[in-house]
Amino acid sequence: GEEVAQTPKHLVRGEGQKAKLYCAPIKGHSYVFWYQQVLKNEFKFLISFQNENVFDETGMPKERFSAKCLPNSPCSLEIQATKLEDSAVYFCASSHLGSAQGATGNTIYFGEGSWLTVV
Amino acid sequence: KQEVTQIPAALSVPEGENLVLNCSFTDSAIYNLQWFRQDPGKGLTSLLLIQSSQREQTSGRLNASLDKSSGRSTLYIAASQPGDSATYLCASTGRGNKLVFGAGTILRVKS
């Protein structure tokens, strides 16, 4: 597709429940990213993939958060045993190339986000 | 660790005015500098990307400059319109296209 598609748009979970978010990157893009946006526009990098391989997971909380990008499937971000502070908008993004490979390919395209509310 | 700061945090201008949004970053070892726009309840739209070897990029009424040595970038918006009202974010790009964002500038253009 020509846009990054994220589902669901909104998700409400009780504390302790599992949450799973999905992302279909733009067709042909090799890099997929997950970002978490909390209050006041603070974007936090979570994880990136190069194809199905984890490229950088330095932003992922060590417990409860996991992510996958398997061939022929949407990428996913899963949060086990959600906590109130997990409430945020989770953005998926994709790009054609890595950062050192040319301006056009570097442009990063974002989905519209998945709004997770933990109550 | 890269830190990105944006000034001002909010800006309100009358329609037609030219304006400048500022972005500074602490680590000059960046690959690119990217400016985004975010409308309420929406994702990010890429406006301009400046490679580290470039000094500026232009698209329509937007012009972004980059001074790596001083760790600064500016986004210039000419002849502002109410439709320009949004949050503008700058982000530095590191290895693997990883973005470090500023907190954004909330722009309101009054008609």
PDB file of C-alpha atoms in Angstrom:
ATOM      1  CA  GLY A   1       0.000   0.000   0.000  1.00  0.00           C
ATOM      2  CA  GLU A   2       0.929   3.652  -0.282  1.00  0.00           C
ATOM      3  CA  GLU A   3       0.428   4.475   3.356  1.00  0.00           C
ATOM      4  CA  VAL A   4       1.386   3.016   6.697  1.00  0.00           C
ATOM      5  CA  ALA A   5      -1.740   1.336   8.015  1.00  0.00           C
ATOM      6  CA  GLN A   6      -2.207   0.849  11.743  1.00  0.00           C
ATOM      7  CA  THR A   7      -4.909  -1.072  13.556  1.00  0.00           C
ATOM      8  CA  PRO A   8      -6.788  -0.717  15.756  1.00  0.00           C
ATOM      9  CA  LYS A   9      -7.257   3.046  15.846  1.00  0.00           C
ATOM     10  CA  HIS A  10      -8.414   2.933  19.451  1.00  0.00           C
ATOM     11  CA  LEU A  11      -7.941   0.270  22.102  1.00  0.00           C
ATOM     12  CA  VAL A  12      -9.083   0.248  25.726  1.00  0.00           C
ATOM     13  CA  ARG A  13      -7.640  -2.283  28.127  1.00  0.00           C
ATOM     14  CA  GLY A  14      -8.031  -2.884  31.823  1.00  0.00           C
ATOM     15  CA  GLU A  15      -4.846  -2.814  33.831  1.00  0.00           C
ATOM     16  CA  GLY A  16      -3.120  -6.166  33.565  1.00  0.00           C
ATOM     17  CA  GLN A  17      -4.680  -7.105  30.236  1.00  0.00           C
ATOM     18  CA  LYS A  18      -2.727  -7.677  27.044  1.00  0.00           C
ATOM     19  CA  ALA A  19      -2.692  -5.181  24.182  1.00  0.00           C
ATOM     20  CA  LYS A  20      -1.635  -5.946  20.620  1.00  0.00           C
ATOM     21  CA  LEU A  21      -1.197  -3.368  17.897  1.00  0.00           C
ATOM     22  CA  TYR A  22      -0.630  -3.960  14.200  1.00  0.00           C
ATOM     23  CA  CYS A  23       1.159  -2.115  11.434  1.00  0.00           C
ATOM     24  CA  ALA A  24       1.363  -2.661   7.694  1.00  0.00           C
ATOM     25  CA  PRO A  25       4.302  -0.630   6.334  1.00  0.00           C
ATOM     26  CA  ILE A  26       4.369   0.876   2.872  1.00  0.00           C
ATOM     27  CA  LYS A  27       5.014  -1.824   0.302  1.00  0.00           C
ATOM     28  CA  GLY A  28       8.690  -2.044  -0.568  1.00  0.00           C
ATOM     29  CA  HIS A  29       9.900  -0.334   2.598  1.00  0.00           C
ATOM     30  CA  SER A  30      12.619  -2.229   4.399  1.00  0.00           C
ATOM     31  CA  TYR A  31      12.611  -0.362   7.715  1.00  0.00           C
ATOM     32  CA  VAL A  32       9.807  -0.321  10.252  1.00  0.00           C
ATOM     33  CA  PHE A  33       9.786   1.737  13.434  1.00  0.00           C
ATOM     34  CA  TRP A  34       7.601   1.963  16.519  1.00  0.00           C
ATOM     35  CA  TYR A  35       7.329   5.182  18.530  1.00  0.00           C
ATOM     36  CA  GLN A  36       5.342   5.970  21.638  1.00  0.00           C
ATOM     37  CA  GLN A  37       3.833   9.442  22.063  1.00  0.00           C
ATOM     38  CA  VAL A  38       2.855  10.497  25.529  1.00  0.00           C
ATOM     39  CA  LEU A  39       1.681  13.885  26.786  1.00  0.00           C
ATOM     40  CA  LYS A  40       3.152  17.135  25.440  1.00  0.00           C
ATOM     41  CA  ASN A  41       4.326  15.612  22.177  1.00  0.00           C
ATOM     42  CA  GLU A  42       7.101  13.561  23.712  1.00  0.00           C
ATOM     43  CA  PHE A  43       7.971  10.907  21.140  1.00  0.00           C
ATOM     44  CA  LYS A  44       9.922   7.957  22.414  1.00  0.00           C
ATOM     45  CA  PHE A  45      11.636   5.534  20.073  1.00  0.00           C
ATOM     46  CA  LEU A  46      10.841   1.924  20.919  1.00  0.00           C
ATOM     47  CA  ILE A  47      12.212  -0.413  18.280  1.00  0.00           C
ATOM     48  CA  SER A  48      13.149  -0.669  14.611  1.00  0.00           C
ATOM     49  CA  PHE A  49      13.290  -3.539  12.143  1.00  0.00           C
ATOM     50  CA  GLN A  50      15.188  -4.064   8.937  1.00  0.00           C
ATOM     51  CA  ASN A  51      12.899  -6.444   7.114  1.00  0.00           C
ATOM     52  CA  GLU A  52      12.062  -9.112   9.704  1.00  0.00           C
ATOM     53  CA  ASN A  53      15.179  -8.566  11.775  1.00  0.00           C
ATOM     54  CA  VAL A  54      15.368  -6.378  14.851  1.00  0.00           C
ATOM     55  CA  PHE A  55      17.688  -3.481  13.999  1.00  0.00           C
ATOM     56  CA  ASP A  56      17.584  -1.398  17.157  1.00  0.00           C
ATOM     57  CA  GLU A  57      15.629  -2.237  20.289  1.00  0.00           C
ATOM     58  CA  THR A  58      17.273   0.172  22.682  1.00  0.00           C
ATOM     59  CA  GLY A  59      13.995   1.924  23.444  1.00  0.00           C
ATOM     60  CA  MET A  60      11.960  -1.124  24.316  1.00  0.00           C
ATOM     61  CA  PRO A  61      11.081  -1.606  27.964  1.00  0.00           C
ATOM     62  CA  LYS A  62      12.812  -4.788  29.042  1.00  0.00           C
ATOM     63  CA  GLU A  63       9.683  -6.373  30.405  1.00  0.00           C
ATOM     64  CA  ARG A  64       6.167  -6.647  28.994  1.00  0.00           C
ATOM     65  CA  PHE A  65       6.869  -5.159  25.525  1.00  0.00           C
ATOM     66  CA  SER A  66       7.625  -7.261  22.475  1.00  0.00           C
ATOM     67  CA  ALA A  67       7.465  -6.697  18.724  1.00  0.00           C
ATOM     68  CA  LYS A  68       7.697  -8.719  15.545  1.00  0.00           C
ATOM     69  CA  CYS A  69       7.848  -8.168  11.796  1.00  0.00           C
ATOM     70  CA  LEU A  70       7.325 -11.537  10.107  1.00  0.00           C
ATOM     71  CA  PRO A  71       7.288 -12.081   6.333  1.00  0.00           C
ATOM     72  CA  ASN A  72       3.856 -11.723   4.709  1.00  0.00           C
ATOM     73  CA  SER A  73       2.250 -10.527   7.961  1.00  0.00           C
ATOM     74  CA  PRO A  74       1.621  -7.131   9.524  1.00  0.00           C
ATOM     75  CA  CYS A  75       4.197  -6.058  12.076  1.00  0.00           C
ATOM     76  CA  SER A  76       2.965  -6.152  15.653  1.00  0.00           C
ATOM     77  CA  LEU A  77       3.673  -4.539  18.998  1.00  0.00           C
ATOM     78  CA  GLU A  78       2.437  -6.417  22.044  1.00  0.00           C
ATOM     79  CA  ILE A  79       2.227  -5.246  25.617  1.00  0.00           C
ATOM     80  CA  GLN A  80       1.684  -7.895  28.257  1.00  0.00           C
ATOM     81  CA  ALA A  81       0.035  -6.953  31.549  1.00  0.00           C
ATOM     82  CA  THR A  82      -0.616  -3.338  30.640  1.00  0.00           C
ATOM     83  CA  LYS A  83      -0.105  -0.573  33.171  1.00  0.00           C
ATOM     84  CA  LEU A  84      -1.726   2.844  33.423  1.00  0.00           C
ATOM     85  CA  GLU A  85       1.475   4.520  32.216  1.00  0.00           C
ATOM     86  CA  ASP A  86       1.312   2.554  28.954  1.00  0.00           C
ATOM     87  CA  SER A  87      -1.570   4.812  27.900  1.00  0.00           C
ATOM     88  CA  ALA A  88      -0.252   6.629  24.845  1.00  0.00           C
ATOM     89  CA  VAL A  89      -0.468   6.822  21.091  1.00  0.00           C
ATOM     90  CA  TYR A  90       1.711   4.225  19.419  1.00  0.00           C
ATOM     91  CA  PHE A  91       2.965   5.205  15.988  1.00  0.00           C
ATOM     92  CA  CYS A  92       4.369   2.913  13.387  1.00  0.00           C
ATOM     93  CA  ALA A  93       6.563   4.307  10.615  1.00  0.00           C
ATOM     94  CA  SER A  94       8.429   2.934   7.647  1.00  0.00           C
ATOM     95  CA  SER A  95      11.163   4.017   5.287  1.00  0.00           C
ATOM     96  CA  HIS A  96      12.617   2.634   2.108  1.00  0.00           C
ATOM     97  CA  LEU A  97      16.265   2.842   3.088  1.00  0.00           C
ATOM     98  CA  GLY A  98      18.476   3.376   6.060  1.00  0.00           C
ATOM     99  CA  SER A  99      19.706   6.807   7.006  1.00  0.00           C
ATOM    100  CA  ALA A 100      22.985   6.801   5.089  1.00  0.00           C
ATOM    101  CA  GLN A 101      21.564   5.879   1.740  1.00  0.00           C
ATOM    102  CA  GLY A 102      20.130   8.996   0.137  1.00  0.00           C
ATOM    103  CA  ALA A 103      17.674  11.720   1.022  1.00  0.00           C
ATOM    104  CA  THR A 104      14.653  10.421  -0.830  1.00  0.00           C
ATOM    105  CA  GLY A 105      14.919   6.961   0.597  1.00  0.00           C
ATOM    106  CA  ASN A 106      15.452   8.302   4.075  1.00  0.00           C
ATOM    107  CA  THR A 107      12.060   9.967   4.344  1.00  0.00           C
ATOM    108  CA  ILE A 108      10.101   8.328   7.102  1.00  0.00           C
ATOM    109  CA  TYR A 109       6.362   7.883   6.699  1.00  0.00           C
ATOM    110  CA  PHE A 110       4.144   7.610   9.746  1.00  0.00           C
ATOM    111  CA  GLY A 111       0.828   5.901  10.266  1.00  0.00           C
ATOM    112  CA  GLU A 112      -2.023   7.647  12.062  1.00  0.00           C
ATOM    113  CA  GLY A 113      -1.329   5.883  15.308  1.00  0.00           C
ATOM    114  CA  SER A 114      -3.106   3.529  17.670  1.00  0.00           C
ATOM    115  CA  TRP A 115      -4.542   5.158  20.763  1.00  0.00           C
ATOM    116  CA  LEU A 116      -4.139   2.863  23.750  1.00  0.00           C
ATOM    117  CA  THR A 117      -5.998   3.714  26.935  1.00  0.00           C
ATOM    118  CA  VAL A 118      -5.351   1.591  30.014  1.00  0.00           C
ATOM    119  CA  VAL A 119      -8.008   1.958  32.701  1.00  0.00           C
TER     120      VAL A 119
ATOM    121  CA  LYS B   1      22.788  11.148  24.064  1.00  0.00           C
ATOM    122  CA  GLN B   2      21.125  13.380  21.482  1.00  0.00           C
ATOM    123  CA  GLU B   3      18.773  16.061  22.768  1.00  0.00           C
ATOM    124  CA  VAL B   4      16.596  18.159  20.502  1.00  0.00           C
ATOM    125  CA  THR B   5      15.044  21.424  21.627  1.00  0.00           C
ATOM    126  CA  GLN B   6      12.445  23.515  19.866  1.00  0.00           C
ATOM    127  CA  ILE B   7      11.698  27.182  20.431  1.00  0.00           C
ATOM    128  CA  PRO B   8       9.131  28.623  20.814  1.00  0.00           C
ATOM    129  CA  ALA B   9       6.834  26.045  22.389  1.00  0.00           C
ATOM    130  CA  ALA B  10       3.833  27.883  20.970  1.00  0.00           C
ATOM    131  CA  LEU B  11       3.305  30.661  18.474  1.00  0.00           C
ATOM    132  CA  SER B  12       0.247  32.614  17.415  1.00  0.00           C
ATOM    133  CA  VAL B  13       0.452  34.873  14.362  1.00  0.00           C
ATOM    134  CA  PRO B  14      -1.986  36.698  12.079  1.00  0.00           C
ATOM    135  CA  GLU B  15      -2.563  35.324   8.620  1.00  0.00           C
ATOM    136  CA  GLY B  16      -0.007  36.439   6.042  1.00  0.00           C
ATOM    137  CA  GLU B  17       2.905  36.764   8.400  1.00  0.00           C
ATOM    138  CA  ASN B  18       6.255  35.108   7.746  1.00  0.00           C
ATOM    139  CA  LEU B  19       7.548  33.080  10.661  1.00  0.00           C
ATOM    140  CA  VAL B  20      10.540  31.073  11.829  1.00  0.00           C
ATOM    141  CA  LEU B  21      10.575  27.981  13.999  1.00  0.00           C
ATOM    142  CA  ASN B  22      13.811  27.018  15.676  1.00  0.00           C
ATOM    143  CA  CYS B  23      15.350  23.662  16.438  1.00  0.00           C
ATOM    144  CA  SER B  24      18.659  22.886  18.137  1.00  0.00           C
ATOM    145  CA  PHE B  25      20.438  19.599  18.754  1.00  0.00           C
ATOM    146  CA  THR B  26      23.331  18.692  21.019  1.00  0.00           C
ATOM    147  CA  ASP B  27      25.137  16.068  18.943  1.00  0.00           C
ATOM    148  CA  SER B  28      26.177  17.258  15.482  1.00  0.00           C
ATOM    149  CA  ALA B  29      26.883  13.705  14.277  1.00  0.00           C
ATOM    150  CA  ILE B  30      23.532  13.400  12.550  1.00  0.00           C
ATOM    151  CA  TYR B  31      22.650  11.837   9.216  1.00  0.00           C
ATOM    152  CA  ASN B  32      19.667  14.058   8.489  1.00  0.00           C
ATOM    153  CA  LEU B  33      17.340  16.601  10.023  1.00  0.00           C
ATOM    154  CA  GLN B  34      13.668  16.162   9.303  1.00  0.00           C
ATOM    155  CA  TRP B  35      10.730  18.503   9.890  1.00  0.00           C
ATOM    156  CA  PHE B  36       7.256  17.072  10.444  1.00  0.00           C
ATOM    157  CA  ARG B  37       3.794  18.431  10.858  1.00  0.00           C
ATOM    158  CA  GLN B  38       1.216  16.867  13.162  1.00  0.00           C
ATOM    159  CA  ASP B  39      -2.459  17.758  13.092  1.00  0.00           C
ATOM    160  CA  PRO B  40      -4.598  16.981  16.160  1.00  0.00           C
ATOM    161  CA  GLY B  41      -5.403  13.294  16.405  1.00  0.00           C
ATOM    162  CA  LYS B  42      -3.310  12.467  13.365  1.00  0.00           C
ATOM    163  CA  GLY B  43       0.068  11.015  12.536  1.00  0.00           C
ATOM    164  CA  LEU B  44       3.119  12.878  11.334  1.00  0.00           C
ATOM    165  CA  THR B  45       3.500  14.275   7.849  1.00  0.00           C
ATOM    166  CA  SER B  46       7.040  14.728   6.603  1.00  0.00           C
ATOM    167  CA  LEU B  47       7.610  18.275   5.372  1.00  0.00           C
ATOM    168  CA  LEU B  48      11.290  18.536   4.595  1.00  0.00           C
ATOM    169  CA  LEU B  49      14.381  16.393   4.999  1.00  0.00           C
ATOM    170  CA  ILE B  50      17.854  17.938   4.957  1.00  0.00           C
ATOM    171  CA  GLN B  51      20.796  15.638   4.604  1.00  0.00           C
ATOM    172  CA  SER B  52      23.781  16.389   6.798  1.00  0.00           C
ATOM    173  CA  SER B  53      25.780  17.540   3.765  1.00  0.00           C
ATOM    174  CA  GLN B  54      23.098  20.034   2.724  1.00  0.00           C
ATOM    175  CA  ARG B  55      22.413  23.530   3.999  1.00  0.00           C
ATOM    176  CA  GLU B  56      18.759  23.917   3.120  1.00  0.00           C
ATOM    177  CA  GLN B  57      15.696  22.479   1.457  1.00  0.00           C
ATOM    178  CA  THR B  58      12.654  24.221   0.041  1.00  0.00           C
ATOM    179  CA  SER B  59       9.124  23.087  -0.674  1.00  0.00           C
ATOM    180  CA  GLY B  60       6.555  25.680  -1.672  1.00  0.00           C
ATOM    181  CA  ARG B  61       6.251  28.219   1.125  1.00  0.00           C
ATOM    182  CA  LEU B  62       8.525  26.212   3.412  1.00  0.00           C
ATOM    183  CA  ASN B  63      12.265  26.552   3.691  1.00  0.00           C
ATOM    184  CA  ALA B  64      14.380  24.603   6.149  1.00  0.00           C
ATOM    185  CA  SER B  65      18.010  25.322   6.885  1.00  0.00           C
ATOM    186  CA  LEU B  66      20.640  23.277   8.658  1.00  0.00           C
ATOM    187  CA  ASP B  67      23.839  24.389  10.363  1.00  0.00           C
ATOM    188  CA  LYS B  68      25.437  21.234  11.675  1.00  0.00           C
ATOM    189  CA  SER B  69      28.410  22.964  13.268  1.00  0.00           C
ATOM    190  CA  SER B  70      26.208  25.058  15.522  1.00  0.00           C
ATOM    191  CA  GLY B  71      23.602  22.342  15.981  1.00  0.00           C
ATOM    192  CA  ARG B  72      20.731  24.388  14.605  1.00  0.00           C
ATOM    193  CA  SER B  73      17.937  24.148  12.105  1.00  0.00           C
ATOM    194  CA  THR B  74      15.177  26.580  11.235  1.00  0.00           C
ATOM    195  CA  LEU B  75      11.885  26.165   9.453  1.00  0.00           C
ATOM    196  CA  TYR B  76      10.729  29.289   7.654  1.00  0.00           C
ATOM    197  CA  ILE B  77       7.080  29.554   6.658  1.00  0.00           C
ATOM    198  CA  ALA B  78       6.237  32.334   4.230  1.00  0.00           C
ATOM    199  CA  ALA B  79       2.853  34.041   4.011  1.00  0.00           C
ATOM    200  CA  SER B  80       1.266  31.886   6.712  1.00  0.00           C
ATOM    201  CA  GLN B  81      -2.302  30.638   6.303  1.00  0.00           C
ATOM    202  CA  PRO B  82      -4.862  29.314   8.808  1.00  0.00           C
ATOM    203  CA  GLY B  83      -4.360  25.871   7.269  1.00  0.00           C
ATOM    204  CA  ASP B  84      -0.767  25.963   8.511  1.00  0.00           C
ATOM    205  CA  SER B  85      -2.031  25.688  12.093  1.00  0.00           C
ATOM    206  CA  ALA B  86      -0.570  22.486  13.523  1.00  0.00           C
ATOM    207  CA  THR B  87       2.269  21.211  15.681  1.00  0.00           C
ATOM    208  CA  TYR B  88       5.649  21.277  13.982  1.00  0.00           C
ATOM    209  CA  LEU B  89       8.295  18.824  15.088  1.00  0.00           C
ATOM    210  CA  CYS B  90      11.904  18.574  14.143  1.00  0.00           C
ATOM    211  CA  ALA B  91      13.837  15.367  14.515  1.00  0.00           C
ATOM    212  CA  SER B  92      17.463  14.440  14.076  1.00  0.00           C
ATOM    213  CA  THR B  93      18.196  11.178  12.317  1.00  0.00           C
ATOM    214  CA  GLY B  94      20.857   8.825  13.490  1.00  0.00           C
ATOM    215  CA  ARG B  95      22.013   5.380  12.494  1.00  0.00           C
ATOM    216  CA  GLY B  96      19.266   3.208  11.078  1.00  0.00           C
ATOM    217  CA  ASN B  97      16.975   6.206  10.534  1.00  0.00           C
ATOM    218  CA  LYS B  98      16.281   6.435  14.262  1.00  0.00           C
ATOM    219  CA  LEU B  99      14.623   9.759  15.065  1.00  0.00           C
ATOM    220  CA  VAL B 100      15.119  11.910  18.134  1.00  0.00           C
ATOM    221  CA  PHE B 101      12.299  14.436  18.367  1.00  0.00           C
ATOM    222  CA  GLY B 102      11.978  17.855  19.851  1.00  0.00           C
ATOM    223  CA  ALA B 103       8.899  18.650  21.902  1.00  0.00           C
ATOM    224  CA  GLY B 104       7.343  20.600  19.024  1.00  0.00           C
ATOM    225  CA  THR B 105       6.070  24.090  18.338  1.00  0.00           C
ATOM    226  CA  ILE B 106       2.301  24.570  18.367  1.00  0.00           C
ATOM    227  CA  LEU B 107       1.475  27.067  15.639  1.00  0.00           C
ATOM    228  CA  ARG B 108      -1.798  28.925  15.356  1.00  0.00           C
ATOM    229  CA  VAL B 109      -2.416  31.178  12.385  1.00  0.00           C
ATOM    230  CA  LYS B 110      -5.366  33.493  12.951  1.00  0.00           C
ATOM    231  CA  SER B 111      -7.574  34.566  10.066  1.00  0.00           C
TER     232      SER B 111
END
